[in-house]
PDB file of C-alpha atoms in Angstrom:
ATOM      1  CA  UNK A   1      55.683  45.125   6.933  1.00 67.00           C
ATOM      2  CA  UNK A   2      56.432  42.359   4.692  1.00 67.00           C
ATOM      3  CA  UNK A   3      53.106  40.266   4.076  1.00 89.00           C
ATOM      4  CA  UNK A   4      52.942  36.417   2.710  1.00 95.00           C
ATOM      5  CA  UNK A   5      49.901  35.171   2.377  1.00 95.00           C
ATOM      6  CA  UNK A   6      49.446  31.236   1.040  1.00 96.00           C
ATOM      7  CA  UNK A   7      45.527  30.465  -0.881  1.00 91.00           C
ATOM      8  CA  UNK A   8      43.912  28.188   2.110  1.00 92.00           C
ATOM      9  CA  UNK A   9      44.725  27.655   5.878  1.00 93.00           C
ATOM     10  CA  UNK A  10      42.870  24.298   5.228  1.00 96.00           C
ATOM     11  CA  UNK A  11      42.944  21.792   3.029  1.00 97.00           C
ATOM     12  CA  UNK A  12      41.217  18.410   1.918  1.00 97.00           C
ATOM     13  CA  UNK A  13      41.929  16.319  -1.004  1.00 97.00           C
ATOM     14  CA  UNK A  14      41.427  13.011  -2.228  1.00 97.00           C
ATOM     15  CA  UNK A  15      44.491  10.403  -3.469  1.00 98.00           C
ATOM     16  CA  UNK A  16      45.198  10.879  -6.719  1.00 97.00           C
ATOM     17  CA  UNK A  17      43.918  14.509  -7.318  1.00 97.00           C
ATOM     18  CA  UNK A  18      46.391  17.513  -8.315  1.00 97.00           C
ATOM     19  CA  UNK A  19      46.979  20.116  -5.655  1.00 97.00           C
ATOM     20  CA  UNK A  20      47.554  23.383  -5.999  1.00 97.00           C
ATOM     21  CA  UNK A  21      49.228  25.986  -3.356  1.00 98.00           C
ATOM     22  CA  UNK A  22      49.579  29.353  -3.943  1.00 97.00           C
ATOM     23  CA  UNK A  23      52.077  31.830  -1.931  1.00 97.00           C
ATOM     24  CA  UNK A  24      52.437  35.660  -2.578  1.00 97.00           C
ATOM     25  CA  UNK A  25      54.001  37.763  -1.095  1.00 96.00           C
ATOM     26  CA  UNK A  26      53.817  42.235  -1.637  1.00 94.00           C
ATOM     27  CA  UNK A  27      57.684  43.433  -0.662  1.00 88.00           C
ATOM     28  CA  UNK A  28      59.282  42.520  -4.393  1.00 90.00           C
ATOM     29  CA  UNK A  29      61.077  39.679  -2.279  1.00 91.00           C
ATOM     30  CA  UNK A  30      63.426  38.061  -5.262  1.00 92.00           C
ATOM     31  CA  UNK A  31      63.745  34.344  -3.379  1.00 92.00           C
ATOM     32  CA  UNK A  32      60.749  32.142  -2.310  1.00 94.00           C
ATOM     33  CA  UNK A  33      60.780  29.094  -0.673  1.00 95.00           C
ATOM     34  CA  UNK A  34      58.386  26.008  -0.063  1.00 97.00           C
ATOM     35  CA  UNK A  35      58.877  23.494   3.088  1.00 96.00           C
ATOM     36  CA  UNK A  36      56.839  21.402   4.530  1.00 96.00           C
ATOM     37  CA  UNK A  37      56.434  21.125   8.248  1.00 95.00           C
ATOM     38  CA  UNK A  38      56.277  17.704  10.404  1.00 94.00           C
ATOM     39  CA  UNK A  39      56.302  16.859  13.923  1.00 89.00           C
ATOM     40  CA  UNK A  40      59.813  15.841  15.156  1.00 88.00           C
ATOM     41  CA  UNK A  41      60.989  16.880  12.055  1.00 90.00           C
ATOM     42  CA  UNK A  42      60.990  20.715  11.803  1.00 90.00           C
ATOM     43  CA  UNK A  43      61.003  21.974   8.503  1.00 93.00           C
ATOM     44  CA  UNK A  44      62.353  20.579   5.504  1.00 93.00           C
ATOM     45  CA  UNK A  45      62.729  22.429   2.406  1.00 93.00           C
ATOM     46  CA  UNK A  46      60.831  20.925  -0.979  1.00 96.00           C
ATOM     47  CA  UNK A  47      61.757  24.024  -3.671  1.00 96.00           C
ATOM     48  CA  UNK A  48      63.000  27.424  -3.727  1.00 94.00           C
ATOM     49  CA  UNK A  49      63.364  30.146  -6.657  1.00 94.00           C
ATOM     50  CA  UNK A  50      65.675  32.730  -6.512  1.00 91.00           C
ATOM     51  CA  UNK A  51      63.746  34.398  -9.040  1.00 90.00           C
ATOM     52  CA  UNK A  52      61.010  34.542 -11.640  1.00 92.00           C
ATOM     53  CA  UNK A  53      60.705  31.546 -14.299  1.00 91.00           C
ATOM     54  CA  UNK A  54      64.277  30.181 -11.498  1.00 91.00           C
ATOM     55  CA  UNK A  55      63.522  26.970  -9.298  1.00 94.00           C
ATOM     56  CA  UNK A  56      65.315  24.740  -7.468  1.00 93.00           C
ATOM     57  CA  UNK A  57      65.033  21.195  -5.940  1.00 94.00           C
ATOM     58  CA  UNK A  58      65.232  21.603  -2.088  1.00 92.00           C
ATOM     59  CA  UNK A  59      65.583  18.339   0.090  1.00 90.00           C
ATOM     60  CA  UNK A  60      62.709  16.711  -0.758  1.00 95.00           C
ATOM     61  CA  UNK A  61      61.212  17.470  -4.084  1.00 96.00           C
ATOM     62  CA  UNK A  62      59.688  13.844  -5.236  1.00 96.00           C
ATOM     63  CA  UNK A  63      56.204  13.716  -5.923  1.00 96.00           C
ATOM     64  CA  UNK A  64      56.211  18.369  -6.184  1.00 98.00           C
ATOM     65  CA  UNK A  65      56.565  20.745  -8.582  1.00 97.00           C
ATOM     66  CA  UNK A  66      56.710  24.690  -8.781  1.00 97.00           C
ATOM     67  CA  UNK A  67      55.914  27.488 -10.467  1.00 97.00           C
ATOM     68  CA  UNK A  68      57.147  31.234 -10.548  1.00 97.00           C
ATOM     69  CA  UNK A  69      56.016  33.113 -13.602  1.00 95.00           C
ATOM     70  CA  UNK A  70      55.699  36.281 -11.417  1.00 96.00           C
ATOM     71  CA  UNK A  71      58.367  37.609  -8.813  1.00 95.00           C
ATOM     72  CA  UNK A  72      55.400  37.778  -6.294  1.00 96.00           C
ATOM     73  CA  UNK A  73      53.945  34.072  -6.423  1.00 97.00           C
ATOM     74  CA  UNK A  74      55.235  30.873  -6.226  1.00 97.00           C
ATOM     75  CA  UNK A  75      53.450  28.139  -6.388  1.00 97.00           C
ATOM     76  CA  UNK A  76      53.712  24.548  -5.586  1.00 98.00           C
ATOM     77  CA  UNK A  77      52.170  21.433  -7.118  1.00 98.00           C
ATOM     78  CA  UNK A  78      51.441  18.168  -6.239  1.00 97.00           C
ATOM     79  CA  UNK A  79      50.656  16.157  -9.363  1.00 94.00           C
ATOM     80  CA  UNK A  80      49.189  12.931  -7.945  1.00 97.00           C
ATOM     81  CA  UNK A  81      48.307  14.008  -4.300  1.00 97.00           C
ATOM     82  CA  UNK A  82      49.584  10.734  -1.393  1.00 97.00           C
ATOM     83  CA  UNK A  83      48.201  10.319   1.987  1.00 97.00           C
ATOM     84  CA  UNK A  84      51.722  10.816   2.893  1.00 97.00           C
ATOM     85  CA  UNK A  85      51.852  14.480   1.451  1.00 98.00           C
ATOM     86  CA  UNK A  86      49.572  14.980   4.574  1.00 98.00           C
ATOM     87  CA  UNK A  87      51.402  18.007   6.314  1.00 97.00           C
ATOM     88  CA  UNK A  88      51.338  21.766   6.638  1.00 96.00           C
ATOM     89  CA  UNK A  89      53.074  23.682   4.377  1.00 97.00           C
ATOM     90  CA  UNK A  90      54.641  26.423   4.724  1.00 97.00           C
ATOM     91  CA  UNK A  91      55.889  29.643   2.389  1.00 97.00           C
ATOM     92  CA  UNK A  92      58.454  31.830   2.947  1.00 94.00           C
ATOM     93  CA  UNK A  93      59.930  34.859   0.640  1.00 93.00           C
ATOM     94  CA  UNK A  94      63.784  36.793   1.499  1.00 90.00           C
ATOM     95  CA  UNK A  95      64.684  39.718  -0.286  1.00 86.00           C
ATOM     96  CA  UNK A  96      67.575  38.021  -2.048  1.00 79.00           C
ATOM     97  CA  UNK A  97      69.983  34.922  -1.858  1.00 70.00           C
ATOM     98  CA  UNK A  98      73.342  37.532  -0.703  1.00 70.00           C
ATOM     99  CA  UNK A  99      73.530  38.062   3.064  1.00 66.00           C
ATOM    100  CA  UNK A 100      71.789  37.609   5.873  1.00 66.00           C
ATOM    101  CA  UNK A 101      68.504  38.960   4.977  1.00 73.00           C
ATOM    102  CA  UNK A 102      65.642  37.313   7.384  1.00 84.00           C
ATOM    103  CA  UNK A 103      62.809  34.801   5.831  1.00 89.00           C
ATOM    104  CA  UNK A 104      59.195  35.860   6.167  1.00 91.00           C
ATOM    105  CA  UNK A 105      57.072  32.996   6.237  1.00 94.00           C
ATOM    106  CA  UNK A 106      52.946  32.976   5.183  1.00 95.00           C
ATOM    107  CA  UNK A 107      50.649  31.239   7.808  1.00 94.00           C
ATOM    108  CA  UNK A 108      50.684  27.763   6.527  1.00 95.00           C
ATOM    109  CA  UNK A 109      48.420  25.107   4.656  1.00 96.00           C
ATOM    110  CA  UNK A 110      47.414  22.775   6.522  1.00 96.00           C
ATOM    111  CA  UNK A 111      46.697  19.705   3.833  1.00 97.00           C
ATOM    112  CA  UNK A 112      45.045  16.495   4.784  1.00 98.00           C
ATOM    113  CA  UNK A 113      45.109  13.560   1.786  1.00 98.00           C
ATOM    114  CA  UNK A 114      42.701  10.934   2.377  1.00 97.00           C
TER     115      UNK A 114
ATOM    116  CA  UNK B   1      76.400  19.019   5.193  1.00 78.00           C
ATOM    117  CA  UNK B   2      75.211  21.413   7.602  1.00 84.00           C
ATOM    118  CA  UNK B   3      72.656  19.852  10.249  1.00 91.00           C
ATOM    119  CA  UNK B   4      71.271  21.890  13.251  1.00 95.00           C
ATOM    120  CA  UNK B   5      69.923  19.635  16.244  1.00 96.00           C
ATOM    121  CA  UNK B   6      67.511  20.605  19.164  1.00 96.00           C
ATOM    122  CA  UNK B   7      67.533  17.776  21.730  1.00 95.00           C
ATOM    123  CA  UNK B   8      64.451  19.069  23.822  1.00 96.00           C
ATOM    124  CA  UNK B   9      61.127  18.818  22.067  1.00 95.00           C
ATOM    125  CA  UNK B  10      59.267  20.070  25.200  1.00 97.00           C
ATOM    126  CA  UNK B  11      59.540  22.235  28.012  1.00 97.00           C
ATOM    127  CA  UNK B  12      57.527  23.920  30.218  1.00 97.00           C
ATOM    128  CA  UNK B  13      58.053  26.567  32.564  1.00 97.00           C
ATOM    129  CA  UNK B  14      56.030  28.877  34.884  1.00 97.00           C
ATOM    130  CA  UNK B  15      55.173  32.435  33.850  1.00 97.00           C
ATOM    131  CA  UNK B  16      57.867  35.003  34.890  1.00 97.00           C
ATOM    132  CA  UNK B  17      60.867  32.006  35.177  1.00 97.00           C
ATOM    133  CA  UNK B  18      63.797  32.113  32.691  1.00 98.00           C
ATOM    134  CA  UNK B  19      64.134  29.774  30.095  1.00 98.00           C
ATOM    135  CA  UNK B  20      67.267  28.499  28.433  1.00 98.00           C
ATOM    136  CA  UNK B  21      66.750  26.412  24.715  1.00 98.00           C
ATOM    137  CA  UNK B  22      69.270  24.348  23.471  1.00 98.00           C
ATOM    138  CA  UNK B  23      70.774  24.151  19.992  1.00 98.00           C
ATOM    139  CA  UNK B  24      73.585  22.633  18.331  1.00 98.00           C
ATOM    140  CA  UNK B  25      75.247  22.885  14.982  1.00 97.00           C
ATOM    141  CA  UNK B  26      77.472  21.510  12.249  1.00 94.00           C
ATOM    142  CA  UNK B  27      78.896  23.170   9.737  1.00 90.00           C
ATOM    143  CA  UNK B  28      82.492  23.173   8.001  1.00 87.00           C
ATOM    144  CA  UNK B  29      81.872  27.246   7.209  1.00 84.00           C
ATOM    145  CA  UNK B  30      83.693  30.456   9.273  1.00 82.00           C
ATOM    146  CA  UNK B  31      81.464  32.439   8.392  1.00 84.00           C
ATOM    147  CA  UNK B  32      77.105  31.865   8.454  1.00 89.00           C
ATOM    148  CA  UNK B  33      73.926  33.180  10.421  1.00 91.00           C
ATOM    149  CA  UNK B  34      72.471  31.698  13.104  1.00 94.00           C
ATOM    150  CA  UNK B  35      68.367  32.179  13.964  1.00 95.00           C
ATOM    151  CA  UNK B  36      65.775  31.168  16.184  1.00 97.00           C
ATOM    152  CA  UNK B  37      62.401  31.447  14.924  1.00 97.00           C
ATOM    153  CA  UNK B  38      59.203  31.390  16.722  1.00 97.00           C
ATOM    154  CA  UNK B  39      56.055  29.846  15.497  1.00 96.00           C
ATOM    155  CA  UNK B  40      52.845  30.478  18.197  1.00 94.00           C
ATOM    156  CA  UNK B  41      49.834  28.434  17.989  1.00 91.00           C
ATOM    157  CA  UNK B  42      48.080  28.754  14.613  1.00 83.00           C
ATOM    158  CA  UNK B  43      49.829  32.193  14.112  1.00 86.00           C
ATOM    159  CA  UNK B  44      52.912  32.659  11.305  1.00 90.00           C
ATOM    160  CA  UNK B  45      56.316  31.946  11.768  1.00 94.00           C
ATOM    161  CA  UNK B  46      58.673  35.157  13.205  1.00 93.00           C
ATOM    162  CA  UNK B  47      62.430  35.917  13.513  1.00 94.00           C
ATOM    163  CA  UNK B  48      63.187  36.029  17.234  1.00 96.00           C
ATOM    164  CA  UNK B  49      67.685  36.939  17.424  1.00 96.00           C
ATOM    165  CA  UNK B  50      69.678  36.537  14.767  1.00 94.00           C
ATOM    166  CA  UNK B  51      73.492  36.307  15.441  1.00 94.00           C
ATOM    167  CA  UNK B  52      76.348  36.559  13.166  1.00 91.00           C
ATOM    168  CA  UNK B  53      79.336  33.631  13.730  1.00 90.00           C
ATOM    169  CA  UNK B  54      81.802  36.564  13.358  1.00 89.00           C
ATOM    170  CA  UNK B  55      80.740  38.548  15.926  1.00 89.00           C
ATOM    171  CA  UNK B  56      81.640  37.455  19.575  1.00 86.00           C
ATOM    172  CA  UNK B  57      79.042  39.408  21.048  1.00 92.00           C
ATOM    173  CA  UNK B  58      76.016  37.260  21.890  1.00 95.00           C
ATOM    174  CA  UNK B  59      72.950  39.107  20.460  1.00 94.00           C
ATOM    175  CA  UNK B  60      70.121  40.288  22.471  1.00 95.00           C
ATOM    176  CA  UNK B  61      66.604  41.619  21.850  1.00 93.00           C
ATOM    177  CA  UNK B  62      64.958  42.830  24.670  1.00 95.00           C
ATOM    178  CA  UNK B  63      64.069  39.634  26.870  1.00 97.00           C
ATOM    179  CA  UNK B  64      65.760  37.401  24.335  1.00 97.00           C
ATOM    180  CA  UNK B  65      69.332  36.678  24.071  1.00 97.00           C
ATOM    181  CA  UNK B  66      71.530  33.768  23.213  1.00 97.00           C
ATOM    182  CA  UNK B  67      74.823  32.412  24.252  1.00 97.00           C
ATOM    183  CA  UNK B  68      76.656  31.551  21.233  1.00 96.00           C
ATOM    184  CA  UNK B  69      79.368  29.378  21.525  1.00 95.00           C
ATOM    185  CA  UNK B  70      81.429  29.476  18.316  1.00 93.00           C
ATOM    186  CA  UNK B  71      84.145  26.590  19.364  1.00 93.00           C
ATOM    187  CA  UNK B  72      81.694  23.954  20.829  1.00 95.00           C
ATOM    188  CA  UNK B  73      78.836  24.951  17.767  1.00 95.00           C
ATOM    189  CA  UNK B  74      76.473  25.629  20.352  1.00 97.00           C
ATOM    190  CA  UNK B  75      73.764  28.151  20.028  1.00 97.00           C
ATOM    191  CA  UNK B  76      70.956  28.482  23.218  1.00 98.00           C
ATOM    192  CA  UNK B  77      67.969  30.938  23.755  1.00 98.00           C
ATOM    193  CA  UNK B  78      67.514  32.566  26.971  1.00 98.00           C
ATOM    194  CA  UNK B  79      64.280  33.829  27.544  1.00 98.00           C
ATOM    195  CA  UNK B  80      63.918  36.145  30.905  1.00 97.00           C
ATOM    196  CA  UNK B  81      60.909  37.006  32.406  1.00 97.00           C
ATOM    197  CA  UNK B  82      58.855  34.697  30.739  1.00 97.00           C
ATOM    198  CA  UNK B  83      55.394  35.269  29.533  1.00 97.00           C
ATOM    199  CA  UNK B  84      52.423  33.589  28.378  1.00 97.00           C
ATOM    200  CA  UNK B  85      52.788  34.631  24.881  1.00 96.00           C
ATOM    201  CA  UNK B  86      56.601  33.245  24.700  1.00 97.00           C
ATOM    202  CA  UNK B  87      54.627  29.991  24.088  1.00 97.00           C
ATOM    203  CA  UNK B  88      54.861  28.592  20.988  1.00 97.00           C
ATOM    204  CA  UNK B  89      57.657  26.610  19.105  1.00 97.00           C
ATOM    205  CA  UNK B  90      60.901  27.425  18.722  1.00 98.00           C
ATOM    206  CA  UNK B  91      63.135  26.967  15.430  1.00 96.00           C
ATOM    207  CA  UNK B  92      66.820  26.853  15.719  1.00 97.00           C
ATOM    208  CA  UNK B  93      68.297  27.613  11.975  1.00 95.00           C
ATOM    209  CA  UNK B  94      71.558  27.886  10.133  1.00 93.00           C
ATOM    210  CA  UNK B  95      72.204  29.471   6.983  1.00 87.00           C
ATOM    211  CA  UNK B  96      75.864  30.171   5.810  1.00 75.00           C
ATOM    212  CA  UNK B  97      76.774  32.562   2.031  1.00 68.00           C
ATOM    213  CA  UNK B  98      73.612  31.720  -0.396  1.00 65.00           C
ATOM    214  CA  UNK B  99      72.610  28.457   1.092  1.00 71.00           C
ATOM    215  CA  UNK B 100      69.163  27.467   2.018  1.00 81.00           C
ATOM    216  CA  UNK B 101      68.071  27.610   6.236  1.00 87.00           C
ATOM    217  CA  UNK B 102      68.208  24.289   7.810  1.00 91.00           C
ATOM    218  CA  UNK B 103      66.240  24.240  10.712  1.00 93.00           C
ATOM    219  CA  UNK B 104      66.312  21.782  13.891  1.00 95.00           C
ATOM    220  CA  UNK B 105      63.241  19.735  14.840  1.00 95.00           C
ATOM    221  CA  UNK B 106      62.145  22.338  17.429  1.00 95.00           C
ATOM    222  CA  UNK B 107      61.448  22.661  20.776  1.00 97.00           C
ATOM    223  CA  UNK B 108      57.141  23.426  21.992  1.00 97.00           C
ATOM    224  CA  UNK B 109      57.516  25.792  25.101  1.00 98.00           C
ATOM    225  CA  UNK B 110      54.616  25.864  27.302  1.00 98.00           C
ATOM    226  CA  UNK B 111      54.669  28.550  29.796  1.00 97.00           C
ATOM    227  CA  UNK B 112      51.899  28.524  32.586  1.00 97.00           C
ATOM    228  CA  UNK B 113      50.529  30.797  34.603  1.00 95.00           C
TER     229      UNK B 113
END
């Protein structure tokens, strides 16, 4: 079975700090994916990579970055964490970008800003 | 721009009832992949059906199938025999060639017992 896992099921950070998320996933998956997850909203996609060192902007990149220097992780950064960056996040990885492969997703971060 | 809509962000049903979920899409493609997704209560996200706009056949997987209407971009869950684990939200998402998924806003299914 394909496995995602994301660093923290919970998190709490100030305004102003940098945030760190961390996604991995163990199946060699070449695409990754980062949305973020709001009431009313569904999911909305912030970056994806289609592979190592690759990224992309998704719908709503401002105030994110990534990073993929391995094929297994992909992380994503919020430089100058906002109260309204308060939202769960989700990961996902998909074997590659051709056909209909399925996305796996991680269990979420669940990030409060205050 | 593709945009997938689900216009009921809560039902509830009782336990053994079917249950029919409502999606609709846009999209100016022939051909692209249409999912529902199921995300239980602090528990990962999971591929429920899958269906493929170029097959007529409406997919099924076990007590899960859909009714896809290709014409009127229409794209429902039926859920027979419902259970108490079937709650949870539901994710209607499109995805046509490379793209990225676009998902709908969801739909949080209570059943009760």
């Amino acid at each position: 079975d394909v496995k995602v896992t994301q660093s923290s099921r919970y998190l709490v950070k100030r305004t102003g700090e940098k945030v760190f998320l961390e996604c991995v996933q163990d199946m060699d998956h070449e695409n990754m994916f980062w949305y973020r997850q709001d009431p009313g909203l569904g999911l909305r996609l912030i970056y994806f990579s289609y592979d190592v060192k690759m990224k992309e902007k998704g719908d709503i990149p401002e105030g994110y970055s990534v990073s993929r220097e391995k094929k297994e992780r992909f992380s994503l950064i919020l430089e100058s964490a906002s109260t309204n960056q308060t939202s769960m996040y989700l990961c996902a990885s998909r074997l590659r970008r051709t056909g209909p492969h399925e996305q796996y997703f991680g269990p979420g971060t669940r990030l409060t800003v205050t | 721009a593709q945009t997938v809509t689900q216009s009921q962000p809560e039902m509830s049903v009782q336990e053994a009832e079917t249950v029919t979920l409502s999606c609709t899409y846009d999209t100016s493609e022939n051909n692209y992949y249409l999912f529902w997704y199921k995300q239980p209560p602090s528990r990962q996200m999971i591929l429920v059906i899958r269906q493929e706009a170029y097959k007529q056949q409406n997919a099924t997987e076990n007590r899960f199938s859909v009714n896809f209407q290709k014409a009127a971009k229409s794209f429902s869950l039926k859920i027979s025999d419902s259970q108490l684990g079937d709650t949870a939200m539901y994710f209607c998402a499109l995805i046509q060639g490379a793209q990225k998924l676009v998902f709908g806003q969801g739909t949080r299914l209570t059943i009760n017992p």
